[in-house]
Amino acid sequence: QVQVVESGGGLVQPGWSLRLSCAASGSIFSGNTMGWYRQAPGKERDLVATITHGGRTNYADSVKGRFTISRDNIKNTVYLQMNSLKPEDTAVYYCNAATMRRSYWGQGTQVTVSS
């Protein structure tokens, strides 16, 4: 069974850090681009960051310099290290596996940044 499972969300204060993890089935992780997206209430789902199998990364302008995406190709896991969090980073964060046939999404993990 294909799975994409996120973890690591929570409630933090502005300026704090969080690390999200996403474990995916090997059949969809290996060789494919993995990504993090987020959706705030009343807004569309937006790209946060992507990473190719070879490690090439891409970031939304709003998170450049604060967020870092990485992957462990042995553990079939992708991470999102989020530093200097802002209230506007509050959203449900979704992990995505982009295969040639289709995209796979996790169930999402809530990140709330509030004082």
Tab-separated table of C-alpha atoms in Angstrom:
chain	number	residue	atom	x	y	z
A	1	GLN	CA	0.000	0.000	0.000
A	2	VAL	CA	1.363	3.395	-1.008
A	3	GLN	CA	1.716	5.758	1.921
A	4	VAL	CA	2.799	9.320	2.548
A	5	VAL	CA	2.761	10.230	6.237
A	6	GLU	CA	3.695	13.608	7.702
A	7	SER	CA	4.622	14.349	11.299
A	8	GLY	CA	6.144	17.090	13.421
A	9	GLY	CA	3.600	19.890	13.334
A	10	GLY	CA	2.520	21.827	16.386
A	11	LEU	CA	1.996	25.176	18.064
A	12	VAL	CA	5.045	27.421	18.397
A	13	GLN	CA	5.777	31.064	19.093
A	14	PRO	CA	7.109	33.465	16.461
A	15	GLY	CA	10.824	33.034	15.966
A	16	TRP	CA	10.846	29.413	17.040
A	17	SER	CA	11.762	26.390	14.909
A	18	LEU	CA	10.038	23.166	13.893
A	19	ARG	CA	11.097	20.185	11.811
A	20	LEU	CA	8.536	18.319	9.753
A	21	SER	CA	9.106	14.772	8.563
A	22	CYS	CA	7.456	12.825	5.777
A	23	ALA	CA	7.877	9.092	5.395
A	24	ALA	CA	6.867	7.651	2.045
A	25	SER	CA	6.636	4.197	0.559
A	26	GLY	CA	9.795	3.260	-1.251
A	27	SER	CA	7.963	2.690	-4.515
A	28	ILE	CA	7.028	6.377	-4.772
A	29	PHE	CA	10.005	7.919	-2.960
A	30	SER	CA	12.877	6.440	-4.894
A	31	GLY	CA	13.968	8.489	-7.875
A	32	ASN	CA	11.176	11.032	-7.547
A	33	THR	CA	10.901	14.645	-6.549
A	34	MET	CA	9.465	15.201	-3.090
A	35	GLY	CA	7.885	18.415	-1.934
A	36	TRP	CA	6.212	20.321	0.857
A	37	TYR	CA	3.123	22.434	0.252
A	38	ARG	CA	0.945	24.387	2.641
A	39	GLN	CA	-2.614	25.599	2.799
A	40	ALA	CA	-3.789	28.367	5.089
A	41	PRO	CA	-7.496	28.773	5.954
A	42	GLY	CA	-9.421	30.203	3.011
A	43	LYS	CA	-6.426	30.033	0.695
A	44	GLU	CA	-5.145	27.726	-2.010
A	45	ARG	CA	-2.463	25.114	-1.478
A	46	ASP	CA	0.928	26.646	-2.283
A	47	LEU	CA	4.390	25.284	-2.913
A	48	VAL	CA	6.846	25.611	-0.030
A	49	ALA	CA	9.843	23.621	-1.249
A	50	THR	CA	10.814	20.698	-3.455
A	51	ILE	CA	13.846	18.437	-3.660
A	52	THR	CA	14.819	16.107	-6.480
A	53	HIS	CA	16.255	12.627	-5.992
A	54	GLY	CA	19.690	14.112	-6.608
A	55	GLY	CA	19.205	16.842	-4.022
A	56	ARG	CA	18.415	19.877	-6.135
A	57	THR	CA	16.126	22.180	-4.177
A	58	ASN	CA	13.589	24.876	-4.948
A	59	TYR	CA	11.904	27.233	-2.471
A	60	ALA	CA	9.050	29.689	-2.396
A	61	ASP	CA	10.350	33.235	-2.020
A	62	SER	CA	8.500	33.612	1.276
A	63	VAL	CA	10.559	30.873	2.956
A	64	LYS	CA	13.992	31.297	1.363
A	65	GLY	CA	16.677	31.637	3.985
A	66	ARG	CA	14.405	30.314	6.747
A	67	PHE	CA	13.322	26.839	5.613
A	68	THR	CA	15.499	23.959	4.470
A	69	ILE	CA	14.259	20.841	2.695
A	70	SER	CA	16.328	17.658	2.784
A	71	ARG	CA	15.877	13.974	2.123
A	72	ASP	CA	17.252	10.673	3.329
A	73	ASN	CA	17.150	8.244	0.416
A	74	ILE	CA	17.864	5.297	2.703
A	75	LYS	CA	15.015	6.019	5.104
A	76	ASN	CA	12.622	7.182	2.332
A	77	THR	CA	12.022	10.329	4.327
A	78	VAL	CA	11.951	14.008	3.461
A	79	TYR	CA	12.338	16.774	6.042
A	80	LEU	CA	11.445	20.435	6.277
A	81	GLN	CA	13.454	22.401	8.813
A	82	MET	CA	11.603	25.625	9.555
A	83	ASN	CA	13.433	28.391	11.396
A	84	SER	CA	12.419	31.917	12.359
A	85	LEU	CA	8.769	31.000	12.052
A	86	LYS	CA	6.244	33.769	11.485
A	87	PRO	CA	2.487	33.899	12.109
A	88	GLU	CA	1.973	33.892	8.340
A	89	ASP	CA	3.571	30.432	8.205
A	90	THR	CA	0.492	29.077	9.958
A	91	ALA	CA	-1.069	26.432	7.710
A	92	VAL	CA	-1.609	22.756	7.151
A	93	TYR	CA	1.583	21.400	5.631
A	94	TYR	CA	1.308	18.595	3.090
A	95	CYS	CA	3.968	16.273	1.738
A	96	ASN	CA	3.907	15.369	-1.940
A	97	ALA	CA	5.560	12.642	-3.984
A	98	ALA	CA	5.602	13.443	-7.687
A	99	THR	CA	5.890	10.296	-9.750
A	100	MET	CA	5.617	10.079	-13.532
A	101	ARG	CA	2.097	8.648	-13.251
A	102	ARG	CA	0.554	10.801	-10.518
A	103	SER	CA	1.102	12.796	-7.354
A	104	TYR	CA	0.650	11.311	-3.913
A	105	TRP	CA	-0.336	13.435	-0.922
A	106	GLY	CA	-0.176	12.921	2.799
A	107	GLN	CA	-2.952	13.795	5.214
A	108	GLY	CA	-1.261	17.011	6.325
A	109	THR	CA	0.121	18.289	9.613
A	110	GLN	CA	-0.954	21.530	11.286
A	111	VAL	CA	1.622	24.213	12.015
A	112	THR	CA	0.433	27.145	14.098
A	113	VAL	CA	2.687	30.110	14.857
A	114	SER	CA	1.203	32.334	17.516
A	115	SER	CA	2.209	34.208	20.640
